[in-house]
PDB file of C-alpha atoms in Angstrom:
ATOM      1  CA  MET A   1     107.993  91.869  91.389  1.00 54.00           C
ATOM      2  CA  THR A   2     107.200  94.633  93.419  1.00 71.00           C
ATOM      3  CA  SER A   3     105.397  96.963  91.522  1.00 88.00           C
ATOM      4  CA  ARG A   4     106.292 101.054  91.865  1.00 89.00           C
ATOM      5  CA  PHE A   5     102.822 101.992  93.289  1.00 91.00           C
ATOM      6  CA  GLU A   6     103.202  99.025  95.594  1.00 94.00           C
ATOM      7  CA  LEU A   7     106.940 100.372  96.189  1.00 95.00           C
ATOM      8  CA  HIS A   8     105.516 103.780  97.192  1.00 96.00           C
ATOM      9  CA  GLN A   9     103.038 102.994  99.547  1.00 96.00           C
ATOM     10  CA  GLU A  10     105.907 101.097 102.060  1.00 97.00           C
ATOM     11  CA  ASN A  11     108.534 104.020 100.915  1.00 98.00           C
ATOM     12  CA  LEU A  12     106.009 106.427 102.045  1.00 98.00           C
ATOM     13  CA  LYS A  13     105.735 105.066 105.577  1.00 97.00           C
ATOM     14  CA  LYS A  14     109.463 106.283 106.217  1.00 98.00           C
ATOM     15  CA  ILE A  15     109.024 109.119 104.770  1.00 98.00           C
ATOM     16  CA  PHE A  16     105.880 110.343 106.367  1.00 98.00           C
ATOM     17  CA  ASN A  17     107.492 108.427 109.661  1.00 98.00           C
ATOM     18  CA  PRO A  18     110.918 107.824 110.221  1.00 98.00           C
ATOM     19  CA  GLU A  19     112.987 107.144 113.281  1.00 97.00           C
ATOM     20  CA  SER A  20     116.195 108.655 111.710  1.00 98.00           C
ATOM     21  CA  VAL A  21     117.157 111.552 109.089  1.00 98.00           C
ATOM     22  CA  ALA A  22     119.943 112.604 106.737  1.00 98.00           C
ATOM     23  CA  ILE A  23     120.312 116.075 105.660  1.00 97.00           C
ATOM     24  CA  VAL A  24     122.507 115.574 102.620  1.00 97.00           C
ATOM     25  CA  GLY A  25     123.979 118.884 101.969  1.00 96.00           C
ATOM     26  CA  ALA A  26     123.215 120.447 104.824  1.00 96.00           C
ATOM     27  CA  THR A  27     125.801 123.727 106.021  1.00 94.00           C
ATOM     28  CA  LYS A  28     125.961 126.310 108.669  1.00 92.00           C
ATOM     29  CA  LEU A  29     125.091 129.336 107.057  1.00 92.00           C
ATOM     30  CA  LYS A  30     122.005 130.803 108.750  1.00 91.00           C
ATOM     31  CA  GLY A  31     119.341 132.379 106.294  1.00 91.00           C
ATOM     32  CA  THR A  32     119.998 129.610 103.889  1.00 95.00           C
ATOM     33  CA  VAL A  33     117.151 126.280 103.009  1.00 95.00           C
ATOM     34  CA  PRO A  34     120.098 123.801 103.956  1.00 95.00           C
ATOM     35  CA  TYR A  35     120.151 125.591 107.454  1.00 95.00           C
ATOM     36  CA  ASP A  36     116.547 125.924 107.608  1.00 95.00           C
ATOM     37  CA  ILE A  37     115.899 122.366 107.279  1.00 96.00           C
ATOM     38  CA  VAL A  38     117.437 121.210 110.110  1.00 96.00           C
ATOM     39  CA  GLU A  39     116.503 124.279 111.926  1.00 95.00           C
ATOM     40  CA  ASN A  40     112.844 123.039 111.519  1.00 96.00           C
ATOM     41  CA  ILE A  41     113.302 119.458 112.714  1.00 97.00           C
ATOM     42  CA  LEU A  42     115.243 120.605 115.541  1.00 96.00           C
ATOM     43  CA  LYS A  43     112.167 123.234 116.758  1.00 95.00           C
ATOM     44  CA  ALA A  44     109.668 120.825 115.629  1.00 95.00           C
ATOM     45  CA  ASP A  45     111.425 118.621 118.564  1.00 94.00           C
ATOM     46  CA  PHE A  46     111.561 115.423 115.738  1.00 96.00           C
ATOM     47  CA  ASN A  47     111.150 112.389 117.888  1.00 92.00           C
ATOM     48  CA  GLY A  48     114.204 110.440 115.946  1.00 95.00           C
ATOM     49  CA  ALA A  49     117.643 110.434 114.998  1.00 97.00           C
ATOM     50  CA  LEU A  50     118.968 113.468 112.856  1.00 97.00           C
ATOM     51  CA  TYR A  51     122.271 113.184 110.928  1.00 98.00           C
ATOM     52  CA  PRO A  52     123.269 116.806 108.731  1.00 97.00           C
ATOM     53  CA  VAL A  53     125.691 115.379 106.327  1.00 97.00           C
ATOM     54  CA  SER A  54     128.558 118.101 105.300  1.00 95.00           C
ATOM     55  CA  PRO A  55     131.756 117.512 103.170  1.00 90.00           C
ATOM     56  CA  ARG A  56     133.116 120.587 104.367  1.00 87.00           C
ATOM     57  CA  VAL A  57     131.927 121.163 108.856  1.00 90.00           C
ATOM     58  CA  LYS A  58     132.009 118.384 111.453  1.00 91.00           C
ATOM     59  CA  HIS A  59     128.952 120.129 113.419  1.00 92.00           C
ATOM     60  CA  ILE A  60     126.027 122.185 112.421  1.00 91.00           C
ATOM     61  CA  ALA A  61     123.539 123.502 115.174  1.00 85.00           C
ATOM     62  CA  SER A  62     126.024 121.360 117.389  1.00 87.00           C
ATOM     63  CA  VAL A  63     124.831 117.788 115.979  1.00 93.00           C
ATOM     64  CA  LYS A  64     127.290 116.090 114.880  1.00 95.00           C
ATOM     65  CA  ALA A  65     127.992 115.710 110.887  1.00 96.00           C
ATOM     66  CA  TYR A  66     128.820 113.641 108.380  1.00 97.00           C
ATOM     67  CA  LYS A  67     131.209 114.288 105.438  1.00 96.00           C
ATOM     68  CA  TYR A  68     129.117 111.655 103.158  1.00 96.00           C
ATOM     69  CA  VAL A  69     125.988 109.361 103.159  1.00 97.00           C
ATOM     70  CA  ILE A  70     127.709 106.025 103.789  1.00 96.00           C
ATOM     71  CA  ASP A  71     129.453 107.807 106.892  1.00 96.00           C
ATOM     72  CA  ILE A  72     126.768 107.361 108.922  1.00 97.00           C
ATOM     73  CA  GLU A  73     127.362 104.084 111.056  1.00 96.00           C
ATOM     74  CA  ASP A  74     123.724 103.602 111.804  1.00 96.00           C
ATOM     75  CA  PRO A  75     120.282 102.640 109.683  1.00 97.00           C
ATOM     76  CA  VAL A  76     118.481 105.791 107.754  1.00 98.00           C
ATOM     77  CA  ASP A  77     115.070 105.762 107.303  1.00 98.00           C
ATOM     78  CA  LEU A  78     115.280 108.994 105.354  1.00 98.00           C
ATOM     79  CA  ALA A  79     117.462 111.613 103.231  1.00 98.00           C
ATOM     80  CA  ILE A  80     116.596 115.036 102.232  1.00 98.00           C
ATOM     81  CA  ILE A  81     119.016 115.332  99.637  1.00 98.00           C
ATOM     82  CA  VAL A  82     119.659 119.594  99.747  1.00 97.00           C
ATOM     83  CA  PHE A  83     122.363 119.798  97.517  1.00 95.00           C
ATOM     84  CA  PRO A  84     122.367 121.804  93.963  1.00 93.00           C
ATOM     85  CA  SER A  85     120.982 120.325  91.472  1.00 94.00           C
ATOM     86  CA  ALA A  86     124.400 119.285  89.338  1.00 94.00           C
ATOM     87  CA  VAL A  87     125.337 117.032  91.851  1.00 95.00           C
ATOM     88  CA  ALA A  88     122.477 115.722  93.650  1.00 96.00           C
ATOM     89  CA  HIS A  89     122.347 112.341  91.590  1.00 96.00           C
ATOM     90  CA  MET A  90     125.625 111.530  93.103  1.00 96.00           C
ATOM     91  CA  ALA A  91     124.426 112.006  96.810  1.00 97.00           C
ATOM     92  CA  LEU A  92     121.164 110.301  95.562  1.00 98.00           C
ATOM     93  CA  GLU A  93     123.103 107.280  94.450  1.00 98.00           C
ATOM     94  CA  GLN A  94     125.476 107.483  97.887  1.00 97.00           C
ATOM     95  CA  CYS A  95     121.879 107.001  99.242  1.00 98.00           C
ATOM     96  CA  GLY A  96     121.309 103.787  97.620  1.00 98.00           C
ATOM     97  CA  GLN A  97     124.446 102.384  98.163  1.00 97.00           C
ATOM     98  CA  LYS A  98     123.348 103.026 102.177  1.00 98.00           C
ATOM     99  CA  GLY A  99     120.139 101.392 101.804  1.00 98.00           C
ATOM    100  CA  ILE A 100     118.021 104.469 102.248  1.00 98.00           C
ATOM    101  CA  LYS A 101     114.476 103.718 100.334  1.00 98.00           C
ATOM    102  CA  SER A 102     112.701 107.145 101.277  1.00 98.00           C
ATOM    103  CA  VAL A 103     114.208 110.537  99.263  1.00 98.00           C
ATOM    104  CA  ILE A 104     112.760 114.167  98.901  1.00 98.00           C
ATOM    105  CA  ILE A 105     114.516 116.067  97.162  1.00 98.00           C
ATOM    106  CA  ILE A 106     114.437 119.440  98.000  1.00 97.00           C
ATOM    107  CA  SER A 107     116.676 120.624  94.896  1.00 94.00           C
ATOM    108  CA  ALA A 108     115.687 122.987  92.096  1.00 92.00           C
ATOM    109  CA  GLY A 109     117.464 122.919  89.011  1.00 91.00           C
ATOM    110  CA  TYR A 110     115.429 120.305  86.944  1.00 92.00           C
ATOM    111  CA  ARG A 111     113.219 120.739  83.725  1.00 85.00           C
ATOM    112  CA  GLU A 112     112.533 124.937  84.436  1.00 88.00           C
ATOM    113  CA  ILE A 113     116.119 125.809  83.263  1.00 89.00           C
ATOM    114  CA  GLY A 114     115.974 123.354  80.152  1.00 89.00           C
ATOM    115  CA  GLU A 115     117.694 120.248  78.763  1.00 90.00           C
ATOM    116  CA  LYS A 116     120.696 120.551  81.179  1.00 91.00           C
ATOM    117  CA  GLY A 117     117.819 119.959  83.786  1.00 90.00           C
ATOM    118  CA  ILE A 118     116.467 117.267  81.975  1.00 93.00           C
ATOM    119  CA  GLU A 119     118.920 115.350  81.495  1.00 95.00           C
ATOM    120  CA  ARG A 120     120.141 115.319  85.517  1.00 95.00           C
ATOM    121  CA  GLU A 121     116.015 114.147  85.903  1.00 95.00           C
ATOM    122  CA  GLU A 122     116.894 110.955  83.722  1.00 96.00           C
ATOM    123  CA  GLN A 123     120.044 110.801  85.972  1.00 96.00           C
ATOM    124  CA  ILE A 124     117.845 110.374  89.121  1.00 97.00           C
ATOM    125  CA  LYS A 125     115.041 109.041  87.760  1.00 97.00           C
ATOM    126  CA  GLN A 126     117.784 106.120  86.773  1.00 97.00           C
ATOM    127  CA  ILE A 127     118.994 106.391  90.245  1.00 98.00           C
ATOM    128  CA  ALA A 128     115.786 105.533  91.790  1.00 97.00           C
ATOM    129  CA  GLU A 129     115.132 102.653  89.912  1.00 96.00           C
ATOM    130  CA  LYS A 130     117.989 101.416  90.527  1.00 97.00           C
ATOM    131  CA  TYR A 131     118.475 100.774  93.949  1.00 98.00           C
ATOM    132  CA  ASP A 132     113.678 101.090  94.768  1.00 97.00           C
ATOM    133  CA  ILE A 133     113.923 104.789  96.444  1.00 98.00           C
ATOM    134  CA  SER A 134     111.087 106.289  96.419  1.00 98.00           C
ATOM    135  CA  PHE A 135     111.547 110.372  96.186  1.00 98.00           C
ATOM    136  CA  ILE A 136     109.232 113.474  96.622  1.00 98.00           C
ATOM    137  CA  GLY A 137     110.548 116.443  94.511  1.00 95.00           C
ATOM    138  CA  PRO A 138     112.415 117.926  93.488  1.00 96.00           C
ATOM    139  CA  ASN A 139     112.191 121.227  93.513  1.00 95.00           C
ATOM    140  CA  CYS A 140     110.250 121.202  96.863  1.00 96.00           C
ATOM    141  CA  LEU A 141     109.141 123.085  99.942  1.00 96.00           C
ATOM    142  CA  GLY A 142     109.385 119.592 101.859  1.00 96.00           C
ATOM    143  CA  VAL A 143     107.104 117.340 103.923  1.00 97.00           C
ATOM    144  CA  ILE A 144     105.088 117.682 107.254  1.00 98.00           C
ATOM    145  CA  ASN A 145     103.802 115.423 109.411  1.00 98.00           C
ATOM    146  CA  THR A 146     102.237 116.779 112.881  1.00 97.00           C
ATOM    147  CA  ASP A 147     101.527 113.627 114.426  1.00 97.00           C
ATOM    148  CA  PRO A 148     102.650 114.008 118.276  1.00 96.00           C
ATOM    149  CA  ASN A 149     104.776 110.774 118.047  1.00 95.00           C
ATOM    150  CA  VAL A 150     107.131 112.083 115.406  1.00 96.00           C
ATOM    151  CA  ASN A 151     106.709 115.937 114.575  1.00 96.00           C
ATOM    152  CA  LEU A 152     108.438 115.778 111.326  1.00 98.00           C
ATOM    153  CA  ASP A 153     109.277 119.083 109.800  1.00 97.00           C
ATOM    154  CA  ALA A 154     111.232 118.212 106.619  1.00 97.00           C
ATOM    155  CA  SER A 155     111.297 121.133 104.796  1.00 97.00           C
ATOM    156  CA  PHE A 156     112.448 124.928 105.072  1.00 95.00           C
ATOM    157  CA  ALA A 157     108.213 126.348 105.600  1.00 93.00           C
ATOM    158  CA  ARG A 158     109.023 128.860 108.198  1.00 88.00           C
ATOM    159  CA  GLN A 159     106.320 127.386 110.828  1.00 90.00           C
ATOM    160  CA  MET A 160     105.305 124.318 111.602  1.00 94.00           C
ATOM    161  CA  PRO A 161     101.398 124.264 110.915  1.00 95.00           C
ATOM    162  CA  ASP A 162      99.038 123.137 113.959  1.00 96.00           C
ATOM    163  CA  PRO A 163      97.908 118.952 113.912  1.00 97.00           C
ATOM    164  CA  GLY A 164      94.467 118.545 112.483  1.00 97.00           C
ATOM    165  CA  ASN A 165      93.050 116.322 110.499  1.00 97.00           C
ATOM    166  CA  ILE A 166      93.367 117.609 106.917  1.00 98.00           C
ATOM    167  CA  GLY A 167      95.861 116.312 104.290  1.00 98.00           C
ATOM    168  CA  PHE A 168      97.306 118.802 102.272  1.00 98.00           C
ATOM    169  CA  LEU A 169      99.224 118.281  99.216  1.00 98.00           C
ATOM    170  CA  SER A 170     100.348 121.445  96.481  1.00 96.00           C
ATOM    171  CA  GLN A 171     103.177 121.625  93.689  1.00 93.00           C
ATOM    172  CA  SER A 172     103.390 125.094  94.831  1.00 89.00           C
ATOM    173  CA  GLY A 173     106.025 125.865  96.964  1.00 87.00           C
ATOM    174  CA  ALA A 174     104.746 129.405  97.667  1.00 88.00           C
ATOM    175  CA  LEU A 175     101.270 128.066  97.899  1.00 90.00           C
ATOM    176  CA  CYS A 176     101.816 125.928 100.710  1.00 92.00           C
ATOM    177  CA  THR A 177     103.728 129.512 102.637  1.00 91.00           C
ATOM    178  CA  ALA A 178     100.348 131.261 102.235  1.00 92.00           C
ATOM    179  CA  ILE A 179      98.210 128.376 102.768  1.00 94.00           C
ATOM    180  CA  LEU A 180     100.796 128.631 106.446  1.00 93.00           C
ATOM    181  CA  ASP A 181     100.291 132.103 107.213  1.00 93.00           C
ATOM    182  CA  TRP A 182      96.341 131.282 106.677  1.00 94.00           C
ATOM    183  CA  SER A 183      96.054 128.238 108.484  1.00 95.00           C
ATOM    184  CA  PHE A 184      97.147 129.804 111.491  1.00 94.00           C
ATOM    185  CA  ARG A 185      94.887 132.840 111.596  1.00 94.00           C
ATOM    186  CA  GLU A 186      91.626 130.985 111.292  1.00 95.00           C
ATOM    187  CA  ASN A 187      93.312 128.173 113.212  1.00 95.00           C
ATOM    188  CA  VAL A 188      93.152 125.807 110.794  1.00 96.00           C
ATOM    189  CA  GLY A 189      95.376 122.314 111.594  1.00 97.00           C
ATOM    190  CA  PHE A 190      96.761 119.335 109.532  1.00 98.00           C
ATOM    191  CA  SER A 191      97.643 115.665 109.936  1.00 98.00           C
ATOM    192  CA  HIS A 192     100.333 116.175 107.089  1.00 98.00           C
ATOM    193  CA  PHE A 193     101.360 119.088 104.881  1.00 97.00           C
ATOM    194  CA  VAL A 194     103.584 118.236 101.191  1.00 98.00           C
ATOM    195  CA  SER A 195     104.823 120.317  98.570  1.00 96.00           C
ATOM    196  CA  ILE A 196     105.021 117.789  95.557  1.00 95.00           C
ATOM    197  CA  GLY A 197     107.495 119.859  93.596  1.00 93.00           C
ATOM    198  CA  SER A 198     107.894 118.259  89.990  1.00 93.00           C
ATOM    199  CA  MET A 199     106.384 115.101  90.920  1.00 94.00           C
ATOM    200  CA  LEU A 200     109.144 113.488  88.850  1.00 95.00           C
ATOM    201  CA  ASP A 201     108.564 110.493  91.252  1.00 97.00           C
ATOM    202  CA  VAL A 202     105.760 109.981  93.939  1.00 97.00           C
ATOM    203  CA  GLY A 203     102.598 111.378  92.506  1.00 96.00           C
ATOM    204  CA  TRP A 204      99.175 112.342  93.470  1.00 97.00           C
ATOM    205  CA  GLY A 205      97.936 108.825  93.177  1.00 96.00           C
ATOM    206  CA  ASP A 206     100.871 107.136  95.489  1.00 97.00           C
ATOM    207  CA  LEU A 207      99.271 110.574  98.222  1.00 98.00           C
ATOM    208  CA  ILE A 208      95.690 110.070  97.816  1.00 98.00           C
ATOM    209  CA  TYR A 209      95.459 105.903  98.451  1.00 97.00           C
ATOM    210  CA  TYR A 210      98.373 106.673 101.269  1.00 98.00           C
ATOM    211  CA  LEU A 211      96.299 109.863 103.180  1.00 98.00           C
ATOM    212  CA  GLY A 212      92.976 107.564 102.126  1.00 97.00           C
ATOM    213  CA  ASN A 213      94.518 104.869 104.882  1.00 97.00           C
ATOM    214  CA  ASP A 214      96.083 107.761 107.079  1.00 97.00           C
ATOM    215  CA  SER A 215      93.720 107.180 110.848  1.00 96.00           C
ATOM    216  CA  ARG A 216      94.390 110.868 111.676  1.00 97.00           C
ATOM    217  CA  THR A 217      93.680 112.288 108.051  1.00 98.00           C
ATOM    218  CA  GLU A 218      89.507 113.194 107.441  1.00 98.00           C
ATOM    219  CA  SER A 219      89.997 114.836 104.366  1.00 98.00           C
ATOM    220  CA  ILE A 220      92.363 116.208 101.182  1.00 98.00           C
ATOM    221  CA  VAL A 221      93.207 118.918 100.140  1.00 97.00           C
ATOM    222  CA  ILE A 222      94.988 119.339  96.752  1.00 97.00           C
ATOM    223  CA  TYR A 223      96.080 122.592  95.086  1.00 95.00           C
ATOM    224  CA  MET A 224      97.271 120.581  91.040  1.00 94.00           C
ATOM    225  CA  GLU A 225      98.905 123.237  88.379  1.00 90.00           C
ATOM    226  CA  THR A 226      99.108 119.709  86.384  1.00 90.00           C
ATOM    227  CA  ILE A 227      97.757 116.379  86.546  1.00 89.00           C
ATOM    228  CA  GLY A 228     100.605 114.323  85.927  1.00 88.00           C
ATOM    229  CA  ASP A 229      99.391 110.076  85.736  1.00 91.00           C
ATOM    230  CA  ALA A 230      95.787 110.850  85.494  1.00 92.00           C
ATOM    231  CA  ARG A 231      95.355 107.062  85.674  1.00 94.00           C
ATOM    232  CA  SER A 232      96.860 106.963  89.321  1.00 94.00           C
ATOM    233  CA  PHE A 233      94.897 109.576  90.181  1.00 94.00           C
ATOM    234  CA  LEU A 234      90.986 109.079  88.857  1.00 95.00           C
ATOM    235  CA  SER A 235      91.519 105.578  90.424  1.00 95.00           C
ATOM    236  CA  ALA A 236      92.816 106.764  94.139  1.00 96.00           C
ATOM    237  CA  ALA A 237      90.893 109.278  93.862  1.00 96.00           C
ATOM    238  CA  ARG A 238      87.458 106.950  92.652  1.00 96.00           C
ATOM    239  CA  GLU A 239      88.338 104.914  95.681  1.00 96.00           C
ATOM    240  CA  VAL A 240      89.718 107.302  98.966  1.00 97.00           C
ATOM    241  CA  ALA A 241      86.818 109.629  98.012  1.00 97.00           C
ATOM    242  CA  LEU A 242      84.544 107.274  98.633  1.00 97.00           C
ATOM    243  CA  THR A 243      85.177 107.424 102.280  1.00 96.00           C
ATOM    244  CA  LYS A 244      87.476 110.931 102.904  1.00 98.00           C
ATOM    245  CA  PRO A 245      86.486 114.061 100.510  1.00 98.00           C
ATOM    246  CA  ILE A 246      89.012 115.260  98.187  1.00 97.00           C
ATOM    247  CA  ILE A 247      89.036 118.568  97.353  1.00 97.00           C
ATOM    248  CA  VAL A 248      91.351 119.657  94.474  1.00 95.00           C
ATOM    249  CA  ILE A 249      91.636 123.219  93.847  1.00 92.00           C
ATOM    250  CA  LYS A 250      93.292 123.728  89.669  1.00 87.00           C
ATOM    251  CA  PRO A 251      94.154 126.965  88.407  1.00 83.00           C
ATOM    252  CA  GLY A 252      95.522 127.673  84.774  1.00 71.00           C
ATOM    253  CA  ARG A 253      91.585 126.362  83.662  1.00 66.00           C
ATOM    254  CA  THR A 254      91.789 128.876  80.840  1.00 66.00           C
ATOM    255  CA  GLU A 255      94.582 129.762  78.377  1.00 69.00           C
ATOM    256  CA  ALA A 256      94.354 133.737  79.848  1.00 66.00           C
ATOM    257  CA  ALA A 257      95.588 131.696  83.402  1.00 61.00           C
ATOM    258  CA  ALA A 258      97.335 129.201  82.020  1.00 60.00           C
ATOM    259  CA  LYS A 259      99.422 131.637  80.772  1.00 64.00           C
ATOM    260  CA  ALA A 260      99.521 133.692  83.902  1.00 59.00           C
ATOM    261  CA  ALA A 261      99.929 130.529  85.952  1.00 54.00           C
TER     262      ALA A 261
END
């Protein structure tokens, strides 16, 4: 039986190196997160197929849109869910029915809103386990891979970073934006740029192991608010740090700083 760790390592390949991407909950409304993600993928010149999914429109940014995920005729490697959290589980269910194993959930409105949000988290966890889906998020900025053979900007960041050899992982979307702005001023590039969000499924250990095996990544920088699965993190960090430096920035270590965070 395949473990969740083994499943994540396999599914992360298609999160970072997809040949086709569905934006589930896309919209024509400029200035919104769903539209920005579609636009960013197109601007980055993604080397694959793009499938906007929207119940209301037939084209988005001159790309054919589909009413439901299961209406897409071709196989889909990666789904990016941007529907509100109240219906995101239904989108994830359709991804499972379609056979999509790799997902990014951008949507907010989970644990941070209280009991109802916790119930929604349980819904998506159960669906992910039912269909062997691995997902990053929810409540995240998205994922970027600067590999010129991929050119994936599956995020709503203002700009794609320059290519480089640093793998950057962060729980804070706001910090991702600040680091991106800084990187252009300082001429720093990244191999992968990942906003991990609430870390409900894929965690630090999974991503550290994946980047540890990535030939374009020479070092890993982590902005960590909560450690999550400490055993998985420590196991991955000990092994990968033998060949690649890992820098962890951990805010909120004092009582006052924790309250501020």
